[in-house]
Tab-separated table of N, CA and C in Angstrom:
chain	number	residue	atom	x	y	z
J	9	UNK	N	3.039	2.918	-5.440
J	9	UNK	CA	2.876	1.553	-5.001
J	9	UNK	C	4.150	0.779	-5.349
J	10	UNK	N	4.529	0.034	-4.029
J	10	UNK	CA	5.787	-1.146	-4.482
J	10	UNK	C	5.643	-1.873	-4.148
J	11	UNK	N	5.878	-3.038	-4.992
J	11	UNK	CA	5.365	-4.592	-5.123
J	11	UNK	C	6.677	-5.328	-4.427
J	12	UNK	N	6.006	-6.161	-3.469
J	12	UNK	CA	7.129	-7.359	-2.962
J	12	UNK	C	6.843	-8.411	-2.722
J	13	UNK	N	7.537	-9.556	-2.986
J	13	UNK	CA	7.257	-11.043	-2.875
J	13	UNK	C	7.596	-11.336	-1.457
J	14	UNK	N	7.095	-11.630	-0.648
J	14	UNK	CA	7.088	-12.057	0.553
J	14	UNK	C	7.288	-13.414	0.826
J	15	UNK	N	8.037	-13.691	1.606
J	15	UNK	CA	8.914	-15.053	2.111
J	15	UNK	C	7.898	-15.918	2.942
J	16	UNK	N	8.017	-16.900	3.472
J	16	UNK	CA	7.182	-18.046	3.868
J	16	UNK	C	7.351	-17.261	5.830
J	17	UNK	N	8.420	-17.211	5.911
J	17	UNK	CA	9.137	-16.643	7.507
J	17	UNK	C	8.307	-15.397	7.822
J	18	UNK	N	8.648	-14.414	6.625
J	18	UNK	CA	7.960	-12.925	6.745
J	18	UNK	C	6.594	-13.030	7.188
J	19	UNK	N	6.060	-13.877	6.091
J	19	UNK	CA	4.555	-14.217	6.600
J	19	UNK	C	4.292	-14.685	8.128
J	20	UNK	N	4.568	-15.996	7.931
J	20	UNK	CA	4.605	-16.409	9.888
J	20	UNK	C	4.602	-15.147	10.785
J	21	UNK	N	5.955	-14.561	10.466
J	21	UNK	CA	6.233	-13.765	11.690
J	21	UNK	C	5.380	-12.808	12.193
J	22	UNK	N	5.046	-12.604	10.882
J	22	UNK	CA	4.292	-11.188	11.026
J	22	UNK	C	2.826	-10.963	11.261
J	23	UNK	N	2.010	-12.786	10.617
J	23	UNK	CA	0.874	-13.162	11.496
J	23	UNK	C	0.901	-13.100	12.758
J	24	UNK	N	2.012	-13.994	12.913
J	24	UNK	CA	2.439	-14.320	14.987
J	24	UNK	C	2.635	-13.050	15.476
J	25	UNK	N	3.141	-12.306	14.807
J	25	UNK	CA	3.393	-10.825	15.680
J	25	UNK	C	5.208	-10.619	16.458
J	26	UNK	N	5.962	-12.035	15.738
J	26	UNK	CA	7.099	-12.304	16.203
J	26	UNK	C	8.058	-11.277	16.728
J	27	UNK	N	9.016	-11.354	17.201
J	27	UNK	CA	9.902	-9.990	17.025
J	27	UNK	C	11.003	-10.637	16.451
J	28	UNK	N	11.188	-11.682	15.497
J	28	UNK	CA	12.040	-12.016	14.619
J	28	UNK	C	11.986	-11.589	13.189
J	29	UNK	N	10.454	-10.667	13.191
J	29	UNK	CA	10.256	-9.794	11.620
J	29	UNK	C	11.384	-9.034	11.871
J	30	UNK	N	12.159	-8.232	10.646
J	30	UNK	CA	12.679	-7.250	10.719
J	30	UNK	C	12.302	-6.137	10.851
J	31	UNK	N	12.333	-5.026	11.493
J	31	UNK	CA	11.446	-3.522	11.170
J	31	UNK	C	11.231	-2.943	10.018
J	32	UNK	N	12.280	-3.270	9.011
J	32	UNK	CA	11.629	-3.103	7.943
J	32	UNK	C	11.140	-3.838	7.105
J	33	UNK	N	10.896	-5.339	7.464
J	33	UNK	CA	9.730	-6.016	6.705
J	33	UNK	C	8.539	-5.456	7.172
J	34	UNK	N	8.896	-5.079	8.785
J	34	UNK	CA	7.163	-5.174	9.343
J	34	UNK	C	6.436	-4.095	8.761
J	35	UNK	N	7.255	-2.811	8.469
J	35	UNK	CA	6.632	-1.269	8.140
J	35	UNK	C	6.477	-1.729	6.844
J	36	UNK	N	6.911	-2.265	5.665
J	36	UNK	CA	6.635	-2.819	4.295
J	36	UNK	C	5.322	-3.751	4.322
J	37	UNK	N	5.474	-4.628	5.317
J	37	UNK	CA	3.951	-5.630	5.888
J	37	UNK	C	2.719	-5.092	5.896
J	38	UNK	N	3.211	-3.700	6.831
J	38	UNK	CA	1.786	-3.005	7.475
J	38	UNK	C	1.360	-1.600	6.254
J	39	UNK	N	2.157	-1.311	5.205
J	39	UNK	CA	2.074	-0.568	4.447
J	39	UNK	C	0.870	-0.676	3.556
J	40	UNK	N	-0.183	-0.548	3.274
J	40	UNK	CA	-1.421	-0.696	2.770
J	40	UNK	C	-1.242	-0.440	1.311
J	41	UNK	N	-0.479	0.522	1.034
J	41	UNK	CA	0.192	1.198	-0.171
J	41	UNK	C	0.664	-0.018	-1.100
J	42	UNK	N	1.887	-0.866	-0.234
J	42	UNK	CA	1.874	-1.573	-0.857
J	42	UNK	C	1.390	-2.722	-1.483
J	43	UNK	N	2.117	-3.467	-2.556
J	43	UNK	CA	1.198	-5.016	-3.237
J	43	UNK	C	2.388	-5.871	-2.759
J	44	UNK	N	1.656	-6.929	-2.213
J	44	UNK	CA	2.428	-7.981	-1.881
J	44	UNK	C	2.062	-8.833	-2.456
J	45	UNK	N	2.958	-9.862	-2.899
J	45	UNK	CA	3.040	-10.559	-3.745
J	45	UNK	C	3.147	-12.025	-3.004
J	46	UNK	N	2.305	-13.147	-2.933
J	46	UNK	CA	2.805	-14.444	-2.399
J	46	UNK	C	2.565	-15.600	-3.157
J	47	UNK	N	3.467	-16.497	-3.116
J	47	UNK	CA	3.647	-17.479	-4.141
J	47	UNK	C	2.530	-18.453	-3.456
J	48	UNK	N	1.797	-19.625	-4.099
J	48	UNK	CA	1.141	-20.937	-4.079
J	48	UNK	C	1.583	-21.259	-2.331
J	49	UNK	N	2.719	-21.530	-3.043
J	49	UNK	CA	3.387	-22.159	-1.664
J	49	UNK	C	3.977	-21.979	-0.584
J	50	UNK	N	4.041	-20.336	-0.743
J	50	UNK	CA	4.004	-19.298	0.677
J	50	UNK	C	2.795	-19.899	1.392
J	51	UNK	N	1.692	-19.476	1.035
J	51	UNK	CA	0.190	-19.565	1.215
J	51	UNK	C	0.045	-21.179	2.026
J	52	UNK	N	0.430	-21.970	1.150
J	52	UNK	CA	0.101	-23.541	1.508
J	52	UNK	C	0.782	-23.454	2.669
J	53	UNK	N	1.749	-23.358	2.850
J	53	UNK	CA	3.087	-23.186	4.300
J	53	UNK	C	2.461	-23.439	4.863
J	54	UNK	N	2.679	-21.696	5.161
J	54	UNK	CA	1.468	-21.039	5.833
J	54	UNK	C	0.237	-21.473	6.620
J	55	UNK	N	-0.389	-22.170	5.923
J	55	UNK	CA	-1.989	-22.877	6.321
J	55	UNK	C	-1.604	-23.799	6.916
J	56	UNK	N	-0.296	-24.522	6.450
J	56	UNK	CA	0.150	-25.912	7.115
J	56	UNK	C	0.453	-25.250	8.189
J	57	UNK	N	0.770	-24.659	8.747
J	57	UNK	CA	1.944	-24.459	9.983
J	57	UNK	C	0.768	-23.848	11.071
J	58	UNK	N	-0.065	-23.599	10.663
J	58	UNK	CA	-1.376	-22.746	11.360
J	58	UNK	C	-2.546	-23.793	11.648
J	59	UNK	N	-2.673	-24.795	10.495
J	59	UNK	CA	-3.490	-25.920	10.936
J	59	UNK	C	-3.515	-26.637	12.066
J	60	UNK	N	-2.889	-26.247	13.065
J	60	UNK	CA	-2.978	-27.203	14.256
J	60	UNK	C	-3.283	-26.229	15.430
J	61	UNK	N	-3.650	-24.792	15.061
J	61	UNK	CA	-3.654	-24.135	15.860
J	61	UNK	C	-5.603	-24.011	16.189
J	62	UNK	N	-6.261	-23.789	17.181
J	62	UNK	CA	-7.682	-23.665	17.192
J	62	UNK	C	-7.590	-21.989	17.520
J	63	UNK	N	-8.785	-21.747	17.936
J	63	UNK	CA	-9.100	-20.361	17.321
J	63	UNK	C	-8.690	-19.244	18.833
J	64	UNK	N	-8.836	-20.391	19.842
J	64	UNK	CA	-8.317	-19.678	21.113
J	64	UNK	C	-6.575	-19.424	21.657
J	65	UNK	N	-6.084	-20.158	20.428
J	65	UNK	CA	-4.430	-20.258	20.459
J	65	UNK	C	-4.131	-19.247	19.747
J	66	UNK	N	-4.499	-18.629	18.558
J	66	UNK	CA	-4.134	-17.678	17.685
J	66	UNK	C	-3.274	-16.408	18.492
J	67	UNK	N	-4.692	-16.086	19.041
J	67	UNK	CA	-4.331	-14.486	20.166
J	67	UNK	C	-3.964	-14.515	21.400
């Protein structure tokens, strides 16, 4: 198991499905193996930046 702190961007992207993740954030992302690590305020971002979205915008 390898532990990584994940960025506010990494996150976004990789919810959204962006193709601005890197390939190797995304294979580290999708790695189950690993522990990811996210700060308070990754998380808060996060929720902020998603709060305006309803449930038919997501997908």
């Amino acid at each position: 198991m390898t532990k990584y702190v994940v960025d506010i961007h990494a996150l976004i992207w990789f919810i959204e499905g962006n193709s601005k993740l890197g390939i190797n954030a995304k294979t580290i992302l999708e790695d189950t193996e690993n522990k990811l690590i996210l700060s308070v305020i990754v998380l808060a971002g996060a929720m902020q930046s998603f709060a305006y979205l309803t449930p038919d915008t997501l997908f």
